PDB file of C-alpha atoms in Angstrom:
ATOM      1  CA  UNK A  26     126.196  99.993 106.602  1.00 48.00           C
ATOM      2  CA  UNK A  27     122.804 100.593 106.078  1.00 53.00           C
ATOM      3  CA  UNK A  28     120.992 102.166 103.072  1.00 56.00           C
ATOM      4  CA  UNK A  29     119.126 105.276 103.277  1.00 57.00           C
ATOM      5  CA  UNK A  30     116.048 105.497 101.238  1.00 62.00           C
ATOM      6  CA  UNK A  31     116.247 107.214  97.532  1.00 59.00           C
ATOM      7  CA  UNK A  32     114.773 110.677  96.413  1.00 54.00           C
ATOM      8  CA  UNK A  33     113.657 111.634  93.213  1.00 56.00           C
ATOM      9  CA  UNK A  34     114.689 115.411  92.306  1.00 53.00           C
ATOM     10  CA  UNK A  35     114.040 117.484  89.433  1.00 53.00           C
ATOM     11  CA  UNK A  36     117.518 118.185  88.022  1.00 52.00           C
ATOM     12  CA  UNK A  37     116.342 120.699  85.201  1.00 52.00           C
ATOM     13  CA  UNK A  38     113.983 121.201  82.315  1.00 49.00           C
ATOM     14  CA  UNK A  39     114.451 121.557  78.581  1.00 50.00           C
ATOM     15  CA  UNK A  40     112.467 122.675  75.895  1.00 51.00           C
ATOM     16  CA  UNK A  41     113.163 120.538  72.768  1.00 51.00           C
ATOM     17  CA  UNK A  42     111.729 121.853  69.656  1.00 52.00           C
ATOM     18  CA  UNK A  43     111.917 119.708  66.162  1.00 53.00           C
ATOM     19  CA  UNK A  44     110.125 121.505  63.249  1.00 53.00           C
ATOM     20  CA  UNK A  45     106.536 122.135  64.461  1.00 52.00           C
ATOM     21  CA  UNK A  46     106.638 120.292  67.399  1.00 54.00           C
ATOM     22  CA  UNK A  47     107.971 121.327  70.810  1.00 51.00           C
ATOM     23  CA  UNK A  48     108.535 119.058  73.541  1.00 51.00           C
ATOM     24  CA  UNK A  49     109.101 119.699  77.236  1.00 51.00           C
ATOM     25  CA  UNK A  50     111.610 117.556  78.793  1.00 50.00           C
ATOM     26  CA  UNK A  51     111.987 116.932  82.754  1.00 52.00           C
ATOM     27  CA  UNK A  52     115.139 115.146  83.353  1.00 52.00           C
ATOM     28  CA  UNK A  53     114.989 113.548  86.671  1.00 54.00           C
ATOM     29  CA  UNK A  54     117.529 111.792  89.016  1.00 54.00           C
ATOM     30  CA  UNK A  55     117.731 109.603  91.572  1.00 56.00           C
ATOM     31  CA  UNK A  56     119.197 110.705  94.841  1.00 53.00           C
ATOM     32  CA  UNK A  57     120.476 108.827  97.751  1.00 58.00           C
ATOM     33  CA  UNK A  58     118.932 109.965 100.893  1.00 55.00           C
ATOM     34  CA  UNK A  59     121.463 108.727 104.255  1.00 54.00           C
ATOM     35  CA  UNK A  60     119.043 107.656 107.070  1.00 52.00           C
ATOM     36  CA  UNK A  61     118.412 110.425 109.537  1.00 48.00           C
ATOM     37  CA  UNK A  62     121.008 110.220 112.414  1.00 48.00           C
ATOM     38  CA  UNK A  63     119.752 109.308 116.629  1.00 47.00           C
ATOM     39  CA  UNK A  64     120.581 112.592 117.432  1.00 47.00           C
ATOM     40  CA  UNK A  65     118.459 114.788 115.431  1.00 46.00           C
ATOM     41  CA  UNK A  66     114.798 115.648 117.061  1.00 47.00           C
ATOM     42  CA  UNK A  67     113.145 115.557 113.830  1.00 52.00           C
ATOM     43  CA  UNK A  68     112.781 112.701 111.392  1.00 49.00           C
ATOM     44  CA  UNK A  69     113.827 114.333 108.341  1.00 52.00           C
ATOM     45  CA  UNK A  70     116.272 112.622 106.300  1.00 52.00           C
ATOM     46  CA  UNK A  71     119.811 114.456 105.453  1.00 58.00           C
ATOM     47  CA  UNK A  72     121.116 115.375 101.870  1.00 61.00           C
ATOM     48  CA  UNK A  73     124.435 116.308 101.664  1.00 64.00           C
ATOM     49  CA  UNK A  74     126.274 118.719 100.220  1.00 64.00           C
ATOM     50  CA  UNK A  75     124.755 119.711  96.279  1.00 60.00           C
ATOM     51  CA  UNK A  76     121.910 117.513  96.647  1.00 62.00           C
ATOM     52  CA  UNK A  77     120.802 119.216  99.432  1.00 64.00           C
ATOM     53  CA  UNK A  78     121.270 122.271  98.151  1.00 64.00           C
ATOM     54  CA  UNK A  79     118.529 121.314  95.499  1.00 58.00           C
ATOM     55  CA  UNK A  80     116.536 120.849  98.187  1.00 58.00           C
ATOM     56  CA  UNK A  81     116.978 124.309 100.149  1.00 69.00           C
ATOM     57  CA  UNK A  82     119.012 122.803 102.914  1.00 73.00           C
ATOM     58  CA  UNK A  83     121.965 125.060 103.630  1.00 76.00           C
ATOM     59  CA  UNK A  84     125.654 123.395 102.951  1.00 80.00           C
ATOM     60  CA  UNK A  85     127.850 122.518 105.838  1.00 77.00           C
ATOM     61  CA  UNK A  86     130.909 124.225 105.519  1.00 81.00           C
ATOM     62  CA  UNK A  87     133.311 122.036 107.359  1.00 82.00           C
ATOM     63  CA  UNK A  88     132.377 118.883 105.350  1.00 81.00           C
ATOM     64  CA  UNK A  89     131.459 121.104 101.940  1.00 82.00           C
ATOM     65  CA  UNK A  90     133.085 119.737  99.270  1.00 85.00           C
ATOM     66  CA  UNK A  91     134.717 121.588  96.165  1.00 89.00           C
ATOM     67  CA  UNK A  92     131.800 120.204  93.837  1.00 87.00           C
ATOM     68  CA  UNK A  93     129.263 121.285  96.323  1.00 84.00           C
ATOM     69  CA  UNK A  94     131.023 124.760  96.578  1.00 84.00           C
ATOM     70  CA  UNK A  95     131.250 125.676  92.714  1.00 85.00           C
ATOM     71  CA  UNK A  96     127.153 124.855  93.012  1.00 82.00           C
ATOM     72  CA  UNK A  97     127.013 127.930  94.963  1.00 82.00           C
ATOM     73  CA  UNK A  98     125.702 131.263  93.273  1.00 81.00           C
ATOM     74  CA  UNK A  99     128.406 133.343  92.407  1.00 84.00           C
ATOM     75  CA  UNK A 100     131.460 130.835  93.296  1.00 87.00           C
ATOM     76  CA  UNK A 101     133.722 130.138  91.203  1.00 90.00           C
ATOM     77  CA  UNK A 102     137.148 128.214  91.029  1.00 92.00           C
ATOM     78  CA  UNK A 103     139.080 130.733  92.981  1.00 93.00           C
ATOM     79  CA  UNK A 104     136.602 131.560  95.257  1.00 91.00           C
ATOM     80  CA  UNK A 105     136.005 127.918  96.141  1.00 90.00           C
ATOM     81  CA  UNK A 106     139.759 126.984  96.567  1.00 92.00           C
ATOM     82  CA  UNK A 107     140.119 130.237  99.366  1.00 92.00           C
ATOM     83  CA  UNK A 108     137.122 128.281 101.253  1.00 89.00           C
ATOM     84  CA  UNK A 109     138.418 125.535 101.437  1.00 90.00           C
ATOM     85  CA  UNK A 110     141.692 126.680 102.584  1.00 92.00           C
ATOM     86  CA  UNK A 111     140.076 128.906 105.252  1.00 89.00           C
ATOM     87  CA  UNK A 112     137.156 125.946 106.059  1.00 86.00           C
ATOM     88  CA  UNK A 113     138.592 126.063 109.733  1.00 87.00           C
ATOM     89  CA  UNK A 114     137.788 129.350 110.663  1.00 85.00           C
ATOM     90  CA  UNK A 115     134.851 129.911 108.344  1.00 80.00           C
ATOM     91  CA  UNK A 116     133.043 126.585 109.696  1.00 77.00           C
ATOM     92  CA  UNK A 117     133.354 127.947 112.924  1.00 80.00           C
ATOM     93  CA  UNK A 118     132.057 131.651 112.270  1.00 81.00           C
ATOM     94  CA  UNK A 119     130.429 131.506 109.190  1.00 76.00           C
ATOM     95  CA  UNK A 120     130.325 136.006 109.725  1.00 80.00           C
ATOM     96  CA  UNK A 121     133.905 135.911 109.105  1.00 85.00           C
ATOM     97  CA  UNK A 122     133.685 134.748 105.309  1.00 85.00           C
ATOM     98  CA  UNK A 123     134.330 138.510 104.333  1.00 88.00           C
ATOM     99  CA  UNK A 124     137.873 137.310 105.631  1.00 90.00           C
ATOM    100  CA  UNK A 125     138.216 134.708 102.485  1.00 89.00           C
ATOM    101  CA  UNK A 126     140.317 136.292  99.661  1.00 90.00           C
ATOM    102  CA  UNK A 127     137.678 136.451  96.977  1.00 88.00           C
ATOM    103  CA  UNK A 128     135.032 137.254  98.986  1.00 89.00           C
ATOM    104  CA  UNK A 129     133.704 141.596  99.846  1.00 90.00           C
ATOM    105  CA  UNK A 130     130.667 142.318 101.030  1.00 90.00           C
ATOM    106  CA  UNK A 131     128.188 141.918  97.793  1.00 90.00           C
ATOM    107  CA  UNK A 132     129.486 138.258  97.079  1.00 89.00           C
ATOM    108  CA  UNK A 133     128.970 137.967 101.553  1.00 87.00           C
ATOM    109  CA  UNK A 134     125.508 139.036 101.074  1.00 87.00           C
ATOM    110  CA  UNK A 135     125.122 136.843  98.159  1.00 84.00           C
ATOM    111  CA  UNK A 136     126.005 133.800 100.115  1.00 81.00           C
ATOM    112  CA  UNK A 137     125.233 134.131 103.842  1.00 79.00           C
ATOM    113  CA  UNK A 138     122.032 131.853 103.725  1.00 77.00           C
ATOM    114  CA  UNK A 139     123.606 129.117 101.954  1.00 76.00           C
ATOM    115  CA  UNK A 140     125.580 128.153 104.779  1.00 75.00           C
ATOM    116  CA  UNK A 141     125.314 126.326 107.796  1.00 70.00           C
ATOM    117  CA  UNK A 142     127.806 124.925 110.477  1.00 62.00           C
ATOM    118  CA  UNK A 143     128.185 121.237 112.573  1.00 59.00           C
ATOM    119  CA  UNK A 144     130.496 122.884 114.577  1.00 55.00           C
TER     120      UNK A 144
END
């Protein structure tokens, strides 16, 4: 198995402040990158699930993880738990997530651009 190169992405930033003195902190980790596949036209290298997600790539819902779902703006638990359950028929028409129980129109509009299908 080959290993893909590694990324370095800004995870978040803190502001530490002790008496007079305030520090900014970057915290920074280091992510695996999996080598691009044959397939793809491009040579950009994929990050999966969360990681990606940092990144601005969309998550793929019929691999998407319940991790990489709960990273998700306004997903919680439940809302997670009905995608995965319905992954089948929301991987393959990403429109019909108003279906999921848990998810109306606001949280659909919320959402929409965060997904993206293999399928």
């Amino acid at each position: 198995m080959k290993r893909g190169k590694n990324f370095r992405a800004p995870v978040g930033l803190g502001l530490a402040a002790t008496g007079a003195i305030s520090i900014l902190l970057a915290v920074t980790a280091t992510l695996p990158i999996a080598p691009a596949s044959q397939d793809r036209d491009c040579g950009t290298p994929s990050i999966e699930g969360w990681r990606g997600l940092l990144l601005g790539q969309p998550l793929d819902l019929s691999r998407a993880k319940y991790v990489d779902l709960l990273s998700l703006p306004a997903v919680g638990p439940r809302t997670a738990s009905s995608l995965i359950k319905n992954r089948e028929m929301v991987a393959s028409e990403p429109e019909r997530l108003t279906e999921v129980p848990g998810i109306g129109k606001v949280k659909y509009l919320k959402l929409r651009g965060w997904f993206a299908s293999s399928r």
